[in-house]
PDB file of N, CA and C in Angstrom:
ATOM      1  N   UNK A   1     -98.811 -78.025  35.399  1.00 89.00           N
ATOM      2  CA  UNK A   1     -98.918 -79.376  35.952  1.00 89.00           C
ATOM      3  C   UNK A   1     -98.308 -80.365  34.967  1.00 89.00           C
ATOM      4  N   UNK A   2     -97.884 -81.411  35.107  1.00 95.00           N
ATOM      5  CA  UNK A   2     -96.988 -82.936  34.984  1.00 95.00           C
ATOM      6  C   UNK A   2     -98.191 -83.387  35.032  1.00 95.00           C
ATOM      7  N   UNK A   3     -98.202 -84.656  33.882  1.00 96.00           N
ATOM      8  CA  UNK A   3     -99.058 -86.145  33.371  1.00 96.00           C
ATOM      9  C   UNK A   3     -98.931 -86.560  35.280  1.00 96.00           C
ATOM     10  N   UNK A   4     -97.774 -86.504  36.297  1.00 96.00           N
ATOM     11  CA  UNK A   4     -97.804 -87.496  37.270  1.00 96.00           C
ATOM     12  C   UNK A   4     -98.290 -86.225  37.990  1.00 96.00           C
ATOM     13  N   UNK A   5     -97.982 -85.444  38.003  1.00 96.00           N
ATOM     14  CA  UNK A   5     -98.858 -84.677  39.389  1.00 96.00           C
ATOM     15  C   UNK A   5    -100.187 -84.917  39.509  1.00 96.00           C
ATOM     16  N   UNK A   6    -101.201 -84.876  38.059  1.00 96.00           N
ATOM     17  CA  UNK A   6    -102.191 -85.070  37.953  1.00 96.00           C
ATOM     18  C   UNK A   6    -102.364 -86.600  38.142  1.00 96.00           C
ATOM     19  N   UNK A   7    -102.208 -87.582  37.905  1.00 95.00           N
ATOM     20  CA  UNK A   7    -102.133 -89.405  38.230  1.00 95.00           C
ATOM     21  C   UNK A   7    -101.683 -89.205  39.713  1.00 95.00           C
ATOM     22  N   UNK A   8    -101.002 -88.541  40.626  1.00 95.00           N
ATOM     23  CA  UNK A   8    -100.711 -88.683  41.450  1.00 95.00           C
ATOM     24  C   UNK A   8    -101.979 -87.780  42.392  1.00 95.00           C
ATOM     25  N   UNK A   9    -102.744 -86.910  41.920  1.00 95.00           N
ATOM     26  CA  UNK A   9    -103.869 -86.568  42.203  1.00 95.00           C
ATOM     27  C   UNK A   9    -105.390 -86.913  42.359  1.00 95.00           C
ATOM     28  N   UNK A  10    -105.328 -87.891  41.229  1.00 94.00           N
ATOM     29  CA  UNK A  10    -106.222 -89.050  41.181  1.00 94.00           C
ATOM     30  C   UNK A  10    -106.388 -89.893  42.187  1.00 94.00           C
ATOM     31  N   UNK A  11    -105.232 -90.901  42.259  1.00 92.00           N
ATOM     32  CA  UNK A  11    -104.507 -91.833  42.784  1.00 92.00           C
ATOM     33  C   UNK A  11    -104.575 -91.035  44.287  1.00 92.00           C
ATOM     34  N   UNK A  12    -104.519 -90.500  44.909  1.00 93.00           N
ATOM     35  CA  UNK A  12    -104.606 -89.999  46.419  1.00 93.00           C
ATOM     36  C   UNK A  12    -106.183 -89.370  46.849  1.00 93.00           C
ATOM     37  N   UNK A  13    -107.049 -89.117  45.748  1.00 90.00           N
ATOM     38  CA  UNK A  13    -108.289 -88.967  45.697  1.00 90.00           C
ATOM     39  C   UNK A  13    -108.928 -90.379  46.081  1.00 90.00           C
ATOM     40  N   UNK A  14    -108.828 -91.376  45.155  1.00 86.00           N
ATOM     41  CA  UNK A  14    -108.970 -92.495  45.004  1.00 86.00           C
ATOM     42  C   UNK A  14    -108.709 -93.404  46.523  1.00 86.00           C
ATOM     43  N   UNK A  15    -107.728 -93.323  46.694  1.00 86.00           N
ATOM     44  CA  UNK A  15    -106.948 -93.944  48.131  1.00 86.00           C
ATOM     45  C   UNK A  15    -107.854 -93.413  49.580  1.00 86.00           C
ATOM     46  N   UNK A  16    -108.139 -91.897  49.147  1.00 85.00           N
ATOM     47  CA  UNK A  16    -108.449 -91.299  50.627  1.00 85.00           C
ATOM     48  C   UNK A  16    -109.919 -91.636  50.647  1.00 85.00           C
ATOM     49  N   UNK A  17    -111.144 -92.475  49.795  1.00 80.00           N
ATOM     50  CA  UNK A  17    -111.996 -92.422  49.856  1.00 80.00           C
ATOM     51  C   UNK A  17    -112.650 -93.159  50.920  1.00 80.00           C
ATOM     52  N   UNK A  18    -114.280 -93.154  51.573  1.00 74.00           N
ATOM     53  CA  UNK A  18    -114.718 -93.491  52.807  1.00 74.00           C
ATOM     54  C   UNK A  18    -115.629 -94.551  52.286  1.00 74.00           C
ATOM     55  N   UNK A  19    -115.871 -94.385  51.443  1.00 73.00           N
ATOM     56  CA  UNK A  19    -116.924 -95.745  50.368  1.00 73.00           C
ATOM     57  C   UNK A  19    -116.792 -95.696  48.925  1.00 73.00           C
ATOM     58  N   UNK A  20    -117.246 -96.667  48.961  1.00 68.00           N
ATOM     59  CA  UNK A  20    -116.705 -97.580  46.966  1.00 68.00           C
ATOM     60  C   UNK A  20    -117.473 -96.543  46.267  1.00 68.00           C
ATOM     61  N   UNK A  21    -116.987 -96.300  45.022  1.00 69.00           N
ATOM     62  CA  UNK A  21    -116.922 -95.822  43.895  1.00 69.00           C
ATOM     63  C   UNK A  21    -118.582 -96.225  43.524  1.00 69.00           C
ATOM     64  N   UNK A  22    -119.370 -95.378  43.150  1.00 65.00           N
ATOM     65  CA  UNK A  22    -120.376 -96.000  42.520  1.00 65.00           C
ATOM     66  C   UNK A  22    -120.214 -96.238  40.942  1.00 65.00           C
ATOM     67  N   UNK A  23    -119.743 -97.154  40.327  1.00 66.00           N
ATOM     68  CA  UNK A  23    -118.858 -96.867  38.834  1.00 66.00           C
ATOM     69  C   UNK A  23    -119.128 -98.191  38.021  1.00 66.00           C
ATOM     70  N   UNK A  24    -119.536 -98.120  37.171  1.00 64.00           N
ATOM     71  CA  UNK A  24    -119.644-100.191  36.087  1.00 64.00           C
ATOM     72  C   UNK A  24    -118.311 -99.717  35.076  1.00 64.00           C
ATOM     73  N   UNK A  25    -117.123 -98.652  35.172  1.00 75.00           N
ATOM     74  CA  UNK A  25    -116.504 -98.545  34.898  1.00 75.00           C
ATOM     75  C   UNK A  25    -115.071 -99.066  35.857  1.00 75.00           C
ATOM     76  N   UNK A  26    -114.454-100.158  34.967  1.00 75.00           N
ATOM     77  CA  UNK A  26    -112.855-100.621  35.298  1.00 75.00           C
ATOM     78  C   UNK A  26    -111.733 -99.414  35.808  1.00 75.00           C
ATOM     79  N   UNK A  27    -111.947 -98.602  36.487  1.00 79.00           N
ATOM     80  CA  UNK A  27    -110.951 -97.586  36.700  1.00 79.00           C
ATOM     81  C   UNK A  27    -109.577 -98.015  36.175  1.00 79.00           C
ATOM     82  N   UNK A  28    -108.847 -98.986  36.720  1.00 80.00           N
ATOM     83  CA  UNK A  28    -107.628 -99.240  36.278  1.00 80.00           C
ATOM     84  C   UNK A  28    -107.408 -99.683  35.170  1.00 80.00           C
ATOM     85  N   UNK A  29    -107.987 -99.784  33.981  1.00 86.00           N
ATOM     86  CA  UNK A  29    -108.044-100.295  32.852  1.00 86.00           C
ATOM     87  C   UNK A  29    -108.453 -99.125  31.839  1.00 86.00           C
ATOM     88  N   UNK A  30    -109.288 -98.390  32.310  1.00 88.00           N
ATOM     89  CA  UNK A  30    -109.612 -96.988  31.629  1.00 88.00           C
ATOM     90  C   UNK A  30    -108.913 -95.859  31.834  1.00 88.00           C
ATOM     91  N   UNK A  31    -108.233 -95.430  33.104  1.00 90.00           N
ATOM     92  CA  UNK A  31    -107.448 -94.595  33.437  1.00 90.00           C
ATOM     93  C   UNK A  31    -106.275 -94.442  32.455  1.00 90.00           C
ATOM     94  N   UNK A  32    -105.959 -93.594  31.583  1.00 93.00           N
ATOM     95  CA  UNK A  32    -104.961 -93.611  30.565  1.00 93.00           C
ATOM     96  C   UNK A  32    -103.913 -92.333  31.360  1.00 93.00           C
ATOM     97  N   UNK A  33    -102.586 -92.479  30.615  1.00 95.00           N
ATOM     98  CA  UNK A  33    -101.610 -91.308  31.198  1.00 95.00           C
ATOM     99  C   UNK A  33    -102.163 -90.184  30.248  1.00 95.00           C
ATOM    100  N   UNK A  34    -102.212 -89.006  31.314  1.00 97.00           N
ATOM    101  CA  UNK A  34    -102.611 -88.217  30.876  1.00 97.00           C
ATOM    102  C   UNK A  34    -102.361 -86.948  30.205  1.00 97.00           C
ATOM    103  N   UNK A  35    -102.954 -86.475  28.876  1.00 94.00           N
ATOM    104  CA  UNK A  35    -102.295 -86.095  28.085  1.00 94.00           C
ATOM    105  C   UNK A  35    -103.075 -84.743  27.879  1.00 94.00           C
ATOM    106  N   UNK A  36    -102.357 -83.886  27.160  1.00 93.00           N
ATOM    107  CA  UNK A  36    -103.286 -82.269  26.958  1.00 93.00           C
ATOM    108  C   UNK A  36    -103.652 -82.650  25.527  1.00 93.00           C
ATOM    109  N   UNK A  37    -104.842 -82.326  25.348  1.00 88.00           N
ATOM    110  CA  UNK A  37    -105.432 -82.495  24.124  1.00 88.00           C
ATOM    111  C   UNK A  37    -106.776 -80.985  23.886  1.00 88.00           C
ATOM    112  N   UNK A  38    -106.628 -81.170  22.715  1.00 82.00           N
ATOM    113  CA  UNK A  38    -107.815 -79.925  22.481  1.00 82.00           C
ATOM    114  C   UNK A  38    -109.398 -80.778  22.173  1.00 82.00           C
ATOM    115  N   UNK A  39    -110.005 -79.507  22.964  1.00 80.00           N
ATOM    116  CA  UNK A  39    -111.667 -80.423  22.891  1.00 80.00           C
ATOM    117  C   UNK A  39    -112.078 -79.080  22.694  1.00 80.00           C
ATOM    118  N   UNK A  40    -113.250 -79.348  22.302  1.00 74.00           N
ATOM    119  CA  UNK A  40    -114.802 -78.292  21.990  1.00 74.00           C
ATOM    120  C   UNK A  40    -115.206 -77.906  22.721  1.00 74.00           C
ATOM    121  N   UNK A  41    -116.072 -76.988  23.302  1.00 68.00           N
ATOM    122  CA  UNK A  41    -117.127 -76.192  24.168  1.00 68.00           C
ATOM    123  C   UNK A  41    -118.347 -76.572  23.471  1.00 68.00           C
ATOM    124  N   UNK A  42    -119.497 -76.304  23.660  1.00 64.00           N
ATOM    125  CA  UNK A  42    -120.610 -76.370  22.765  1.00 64.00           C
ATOM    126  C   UNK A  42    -120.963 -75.044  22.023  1.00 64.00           C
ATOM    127  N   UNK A  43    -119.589 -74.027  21.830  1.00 60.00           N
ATOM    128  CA  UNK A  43    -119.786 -73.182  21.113  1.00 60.00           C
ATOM    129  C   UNK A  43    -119.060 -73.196  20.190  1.00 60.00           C
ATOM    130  N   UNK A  44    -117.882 -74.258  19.629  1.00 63.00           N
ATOM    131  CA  UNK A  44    -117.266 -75.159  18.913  1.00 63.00           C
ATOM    132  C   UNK A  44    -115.611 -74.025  19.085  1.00 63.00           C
ATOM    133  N   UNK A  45    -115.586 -74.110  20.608  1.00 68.00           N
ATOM    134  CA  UNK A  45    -114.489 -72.920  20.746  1.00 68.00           C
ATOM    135  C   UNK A  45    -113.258 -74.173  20.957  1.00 68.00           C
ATOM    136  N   UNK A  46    -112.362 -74.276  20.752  1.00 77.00           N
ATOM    137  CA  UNK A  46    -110.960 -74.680  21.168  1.00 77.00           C
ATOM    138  C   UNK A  46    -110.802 -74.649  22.531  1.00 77.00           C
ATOM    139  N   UNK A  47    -110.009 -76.214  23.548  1.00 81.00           N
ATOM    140  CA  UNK A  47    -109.793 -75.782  24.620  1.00 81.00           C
ATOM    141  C   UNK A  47    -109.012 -76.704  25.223  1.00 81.00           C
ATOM    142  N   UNK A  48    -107.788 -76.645  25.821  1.00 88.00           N
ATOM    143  CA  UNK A  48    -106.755 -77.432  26.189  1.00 88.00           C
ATOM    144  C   UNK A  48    -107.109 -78.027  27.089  1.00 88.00           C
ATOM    145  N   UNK A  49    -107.554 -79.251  27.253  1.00 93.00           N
ATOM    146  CA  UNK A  49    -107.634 -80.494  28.789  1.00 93.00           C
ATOM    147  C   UNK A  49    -106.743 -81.197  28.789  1.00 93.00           C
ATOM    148  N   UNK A  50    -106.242 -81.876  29.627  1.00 95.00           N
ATOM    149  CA  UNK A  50    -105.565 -83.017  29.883  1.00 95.00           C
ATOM    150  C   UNK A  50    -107.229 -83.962  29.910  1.00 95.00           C
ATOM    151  N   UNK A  51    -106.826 -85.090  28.845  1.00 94.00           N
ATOM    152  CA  UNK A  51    -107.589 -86.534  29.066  1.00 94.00           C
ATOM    153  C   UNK A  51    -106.753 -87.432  30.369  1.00 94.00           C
ATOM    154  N   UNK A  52    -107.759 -87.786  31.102  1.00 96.00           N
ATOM    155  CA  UNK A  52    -107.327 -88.386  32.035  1.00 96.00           C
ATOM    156  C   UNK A  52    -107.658 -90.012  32.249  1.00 96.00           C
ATOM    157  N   UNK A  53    -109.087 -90.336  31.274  1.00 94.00           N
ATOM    158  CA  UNK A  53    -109.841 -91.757  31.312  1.00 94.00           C
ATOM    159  C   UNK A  53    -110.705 -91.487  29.859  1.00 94.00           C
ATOM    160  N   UNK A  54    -110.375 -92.848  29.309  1.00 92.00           N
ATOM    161  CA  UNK A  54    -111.341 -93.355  28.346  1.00 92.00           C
ATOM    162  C   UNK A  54    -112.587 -94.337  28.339  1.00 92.00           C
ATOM    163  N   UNK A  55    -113.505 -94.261  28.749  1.00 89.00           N
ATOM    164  CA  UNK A  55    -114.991 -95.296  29.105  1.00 89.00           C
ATOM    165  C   UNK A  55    -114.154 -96.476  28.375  1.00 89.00           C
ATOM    166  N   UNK A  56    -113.913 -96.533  27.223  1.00 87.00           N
ATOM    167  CA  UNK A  56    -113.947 -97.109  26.269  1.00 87.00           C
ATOM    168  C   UNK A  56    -112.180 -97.100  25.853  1.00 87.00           C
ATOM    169  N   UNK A  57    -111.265 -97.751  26.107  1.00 83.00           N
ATOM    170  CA  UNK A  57    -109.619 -97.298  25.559  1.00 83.00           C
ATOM    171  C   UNK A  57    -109.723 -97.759  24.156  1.00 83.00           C
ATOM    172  N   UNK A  58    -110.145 -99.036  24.179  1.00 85.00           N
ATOM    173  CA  UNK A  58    -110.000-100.031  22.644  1.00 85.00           C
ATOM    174  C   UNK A  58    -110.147 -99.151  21.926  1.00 85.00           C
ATOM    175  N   UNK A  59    -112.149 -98.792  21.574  1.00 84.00           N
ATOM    176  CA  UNK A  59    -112.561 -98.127  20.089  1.00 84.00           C
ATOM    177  C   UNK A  59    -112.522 -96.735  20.324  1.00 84.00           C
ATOM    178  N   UNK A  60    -111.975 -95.915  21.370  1.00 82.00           N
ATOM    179  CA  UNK A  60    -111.965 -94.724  21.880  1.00 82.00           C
ATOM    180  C   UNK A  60    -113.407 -93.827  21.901  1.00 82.00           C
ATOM    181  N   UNK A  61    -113.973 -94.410  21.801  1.00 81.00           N
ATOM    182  CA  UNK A  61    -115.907 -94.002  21.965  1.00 81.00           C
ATOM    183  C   UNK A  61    -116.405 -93.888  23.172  1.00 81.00           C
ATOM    184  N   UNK A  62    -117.337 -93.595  23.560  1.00 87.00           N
ATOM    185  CA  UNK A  62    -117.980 -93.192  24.882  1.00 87.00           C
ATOM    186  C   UNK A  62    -117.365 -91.940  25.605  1.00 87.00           C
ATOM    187  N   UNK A  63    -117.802 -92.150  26.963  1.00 91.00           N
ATOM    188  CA  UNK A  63    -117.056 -90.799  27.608  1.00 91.00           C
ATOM    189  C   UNK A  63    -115.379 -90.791  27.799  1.00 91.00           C
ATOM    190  N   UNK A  64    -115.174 -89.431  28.115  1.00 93.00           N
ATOM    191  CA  UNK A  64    -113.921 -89.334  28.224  1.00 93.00           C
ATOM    192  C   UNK A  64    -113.921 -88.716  30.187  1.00 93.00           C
ATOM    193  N   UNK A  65    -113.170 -88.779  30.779  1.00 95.00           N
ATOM    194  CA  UNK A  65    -112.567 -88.087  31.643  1.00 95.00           C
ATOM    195  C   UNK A  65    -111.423 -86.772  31.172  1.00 95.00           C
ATOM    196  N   UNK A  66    -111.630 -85.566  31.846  1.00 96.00           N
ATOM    197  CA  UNK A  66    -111.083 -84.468  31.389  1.00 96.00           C
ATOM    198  C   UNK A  66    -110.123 -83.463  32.774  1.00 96.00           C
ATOM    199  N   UNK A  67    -109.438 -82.898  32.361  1.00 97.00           N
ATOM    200  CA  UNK A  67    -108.885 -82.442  33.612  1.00 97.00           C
ATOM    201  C   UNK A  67    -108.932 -80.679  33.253  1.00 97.00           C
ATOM    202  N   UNK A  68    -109.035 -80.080  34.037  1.00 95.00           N
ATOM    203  CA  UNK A  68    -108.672 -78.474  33.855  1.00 95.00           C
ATOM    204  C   UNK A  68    -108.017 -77.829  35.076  1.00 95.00           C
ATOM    205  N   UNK A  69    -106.820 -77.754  34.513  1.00 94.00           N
ATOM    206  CA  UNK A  69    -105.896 -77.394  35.865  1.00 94.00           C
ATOM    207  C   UNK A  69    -105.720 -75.814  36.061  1.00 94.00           C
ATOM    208  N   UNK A  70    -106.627 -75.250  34.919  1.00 92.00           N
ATOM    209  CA  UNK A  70    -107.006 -73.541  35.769  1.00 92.00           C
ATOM    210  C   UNK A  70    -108.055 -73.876  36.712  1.00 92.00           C
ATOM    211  N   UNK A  71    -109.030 -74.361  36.743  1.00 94.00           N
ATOM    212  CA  UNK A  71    -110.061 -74.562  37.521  1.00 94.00           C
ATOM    213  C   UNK A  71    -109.741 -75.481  38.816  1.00 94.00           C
ATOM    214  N   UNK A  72    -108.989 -76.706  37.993  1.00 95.00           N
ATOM    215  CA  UNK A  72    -108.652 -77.411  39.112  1.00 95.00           C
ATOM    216  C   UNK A  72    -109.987 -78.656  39.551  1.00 95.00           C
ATOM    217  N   UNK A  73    -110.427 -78.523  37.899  1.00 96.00           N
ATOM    218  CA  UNK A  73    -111.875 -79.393  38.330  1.00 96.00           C
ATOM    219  C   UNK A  73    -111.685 -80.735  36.990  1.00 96.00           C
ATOM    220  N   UNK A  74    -112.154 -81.625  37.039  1.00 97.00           N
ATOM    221  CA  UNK A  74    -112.971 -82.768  36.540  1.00 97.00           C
ATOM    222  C   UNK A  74    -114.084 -82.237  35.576  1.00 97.00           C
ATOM    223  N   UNK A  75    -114.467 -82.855  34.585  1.00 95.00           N
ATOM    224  CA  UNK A  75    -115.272 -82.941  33.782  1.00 95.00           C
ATOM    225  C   UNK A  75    -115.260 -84.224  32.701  1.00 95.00           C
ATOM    226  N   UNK A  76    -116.792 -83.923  32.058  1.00 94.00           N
ATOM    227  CA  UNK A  76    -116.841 -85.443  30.714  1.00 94.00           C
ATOM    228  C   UNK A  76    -116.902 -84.614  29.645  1.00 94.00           C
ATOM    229  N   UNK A  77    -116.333 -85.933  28.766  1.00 91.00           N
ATOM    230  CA  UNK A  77    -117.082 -84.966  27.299  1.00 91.00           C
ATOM    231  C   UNK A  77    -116.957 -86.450  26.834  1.00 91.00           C
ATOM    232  N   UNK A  78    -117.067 -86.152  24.883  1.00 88.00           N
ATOM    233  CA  UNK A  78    -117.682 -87.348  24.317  1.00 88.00           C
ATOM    234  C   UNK A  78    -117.561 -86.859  22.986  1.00 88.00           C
ATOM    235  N   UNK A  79    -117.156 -87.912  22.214  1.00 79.00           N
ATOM    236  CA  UNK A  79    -116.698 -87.570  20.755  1.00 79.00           C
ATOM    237  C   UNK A  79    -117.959 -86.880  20.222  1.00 79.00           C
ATOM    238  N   UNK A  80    -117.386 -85.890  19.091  1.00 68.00           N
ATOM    239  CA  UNK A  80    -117.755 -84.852  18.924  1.00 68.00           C
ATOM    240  C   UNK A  80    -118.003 -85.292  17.254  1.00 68.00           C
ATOM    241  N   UNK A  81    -118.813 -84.647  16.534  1.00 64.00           N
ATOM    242  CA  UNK A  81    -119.508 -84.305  15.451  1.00 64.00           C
ATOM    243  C   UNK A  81    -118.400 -84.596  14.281  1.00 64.00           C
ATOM    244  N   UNK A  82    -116.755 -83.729  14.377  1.00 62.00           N
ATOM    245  CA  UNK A  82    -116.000 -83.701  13.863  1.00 62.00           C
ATOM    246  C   UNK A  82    -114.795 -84.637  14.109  1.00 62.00           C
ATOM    247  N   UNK A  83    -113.843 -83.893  14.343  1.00 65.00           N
ATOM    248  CA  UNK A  83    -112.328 -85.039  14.957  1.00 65.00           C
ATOM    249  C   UNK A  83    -112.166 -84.642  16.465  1.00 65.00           C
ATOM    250  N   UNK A  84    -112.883 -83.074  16.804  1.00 69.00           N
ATOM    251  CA  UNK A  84    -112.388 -83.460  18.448  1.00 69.00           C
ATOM    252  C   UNK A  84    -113.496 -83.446  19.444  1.00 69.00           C
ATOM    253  N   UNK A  85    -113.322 -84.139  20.701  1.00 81.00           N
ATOM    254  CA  UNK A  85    -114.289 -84.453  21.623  1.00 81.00           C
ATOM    255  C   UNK A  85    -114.950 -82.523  21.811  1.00 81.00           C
ATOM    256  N   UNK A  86    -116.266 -83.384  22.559  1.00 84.00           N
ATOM    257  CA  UNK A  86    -116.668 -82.139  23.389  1.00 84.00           C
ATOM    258  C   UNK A  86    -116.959 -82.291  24.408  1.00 84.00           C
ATOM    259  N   UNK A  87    -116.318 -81.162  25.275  1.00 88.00           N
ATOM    260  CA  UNK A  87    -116.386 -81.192  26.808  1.00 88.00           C
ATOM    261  C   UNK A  87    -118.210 -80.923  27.081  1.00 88.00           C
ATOM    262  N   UNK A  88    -119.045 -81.808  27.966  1.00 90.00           N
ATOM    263  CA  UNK A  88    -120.355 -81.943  28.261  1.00 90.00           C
ATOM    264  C   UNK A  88    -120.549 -80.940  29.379  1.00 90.00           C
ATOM    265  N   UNK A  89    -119.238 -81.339  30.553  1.00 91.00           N
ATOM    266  CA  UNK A  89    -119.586 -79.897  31.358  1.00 91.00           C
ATOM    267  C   UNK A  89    -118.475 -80.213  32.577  1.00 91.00           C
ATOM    268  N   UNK A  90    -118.214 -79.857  33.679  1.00 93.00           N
ATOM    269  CA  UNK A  90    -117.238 -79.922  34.794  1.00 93.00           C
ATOM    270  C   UNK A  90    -118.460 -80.418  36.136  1.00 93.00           C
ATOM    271  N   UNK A  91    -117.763 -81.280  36.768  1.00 94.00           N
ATOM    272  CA  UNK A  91    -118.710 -81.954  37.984  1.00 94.00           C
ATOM    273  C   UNK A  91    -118.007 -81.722  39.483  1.00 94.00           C
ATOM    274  N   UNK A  92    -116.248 -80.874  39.051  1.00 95.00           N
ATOM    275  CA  UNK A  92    -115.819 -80.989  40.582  1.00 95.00           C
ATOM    276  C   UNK A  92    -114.469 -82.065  40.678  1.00 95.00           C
ATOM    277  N   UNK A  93    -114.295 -83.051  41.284  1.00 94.00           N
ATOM    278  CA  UNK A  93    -113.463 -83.906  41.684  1.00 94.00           C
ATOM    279  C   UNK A  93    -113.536 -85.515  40.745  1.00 94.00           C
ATOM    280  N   UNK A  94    -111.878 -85.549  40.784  1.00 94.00           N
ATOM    281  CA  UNK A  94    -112.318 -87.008  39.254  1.00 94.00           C
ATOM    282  C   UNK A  94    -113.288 -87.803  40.259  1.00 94.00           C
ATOM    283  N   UNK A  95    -113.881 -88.451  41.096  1.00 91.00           N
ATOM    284  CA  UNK A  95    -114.696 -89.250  41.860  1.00 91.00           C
ATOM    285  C   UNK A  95    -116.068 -89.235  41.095  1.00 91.00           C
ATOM    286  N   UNK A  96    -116.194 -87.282  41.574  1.00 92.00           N
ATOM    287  CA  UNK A  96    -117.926 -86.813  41.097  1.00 92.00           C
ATOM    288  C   UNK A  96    -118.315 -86.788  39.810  1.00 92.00           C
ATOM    289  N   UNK A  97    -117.184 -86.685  38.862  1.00 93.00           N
ATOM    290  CA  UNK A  97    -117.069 -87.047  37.266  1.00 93.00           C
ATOM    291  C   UNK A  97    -117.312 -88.292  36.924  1.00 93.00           C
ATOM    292  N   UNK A  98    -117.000 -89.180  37.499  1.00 89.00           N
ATOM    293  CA  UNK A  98    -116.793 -90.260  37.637  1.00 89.00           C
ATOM    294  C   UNK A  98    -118.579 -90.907  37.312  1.00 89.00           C
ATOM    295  N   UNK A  99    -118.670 -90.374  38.781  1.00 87.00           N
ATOM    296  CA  UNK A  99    -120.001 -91.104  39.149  1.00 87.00           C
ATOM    297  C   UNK A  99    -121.738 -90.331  38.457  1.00 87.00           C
ATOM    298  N   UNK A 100    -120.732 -89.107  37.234  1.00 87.00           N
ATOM    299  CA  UNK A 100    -121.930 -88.884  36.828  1.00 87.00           C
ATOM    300  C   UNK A 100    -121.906 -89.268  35.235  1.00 87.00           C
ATOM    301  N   UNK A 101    -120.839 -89.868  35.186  1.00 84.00           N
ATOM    302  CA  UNK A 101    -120.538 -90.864  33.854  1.00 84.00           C
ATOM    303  C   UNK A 101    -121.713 -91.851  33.522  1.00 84.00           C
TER     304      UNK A 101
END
């Protein structure tokens, strides 16, 4: 997968929805292009996501939005102990990630 296949996956998730977002998060302001980065497991294993949203862009703190395009699912994680985040767990669709932020 492409930074735009995935933004373009979002973005048509987003569009096709039937009611508002339950979210105190700015989607369009947090939504960052999305990049593969390595994050943690809680078994401090290595693991390639695409970041897809930062709670927080400024001080880069709080949750993150995560992508896994073997699974094909959404998940959070949240800075981690050391230098890299840790993935908290997978919820399904960026929406349901979203709304358990």
């Amino acid at each position: 997968m492409t930074p735009s296949d995935i933004t373009n996956l979002i973005r048509k998730e987003i569009a096709d929805l039937q009611q508002p977002i339950r979210s105190c998060v700015a989607i369009n302001k947090c939504l960052v292009t999305p990049t593969r980065i390595i994050f943690a497991d809680h078994q401090r294993n290595d693991w390639g996501l695409w970041l897809v949203l930062e709670e927080r862009p400024d001080t880069k703190d709080g949750y993150k939005i995560v992508f896994d395009e073997d699974s094909n699912e959404f998940g959070l994680a949240t800075k981690g102990h050391d230098t890299r985040a840790v993935v908290i767990g997978f919820y399904g669709t960026f929406v349901q990630a979203l709304e358990v932020m």
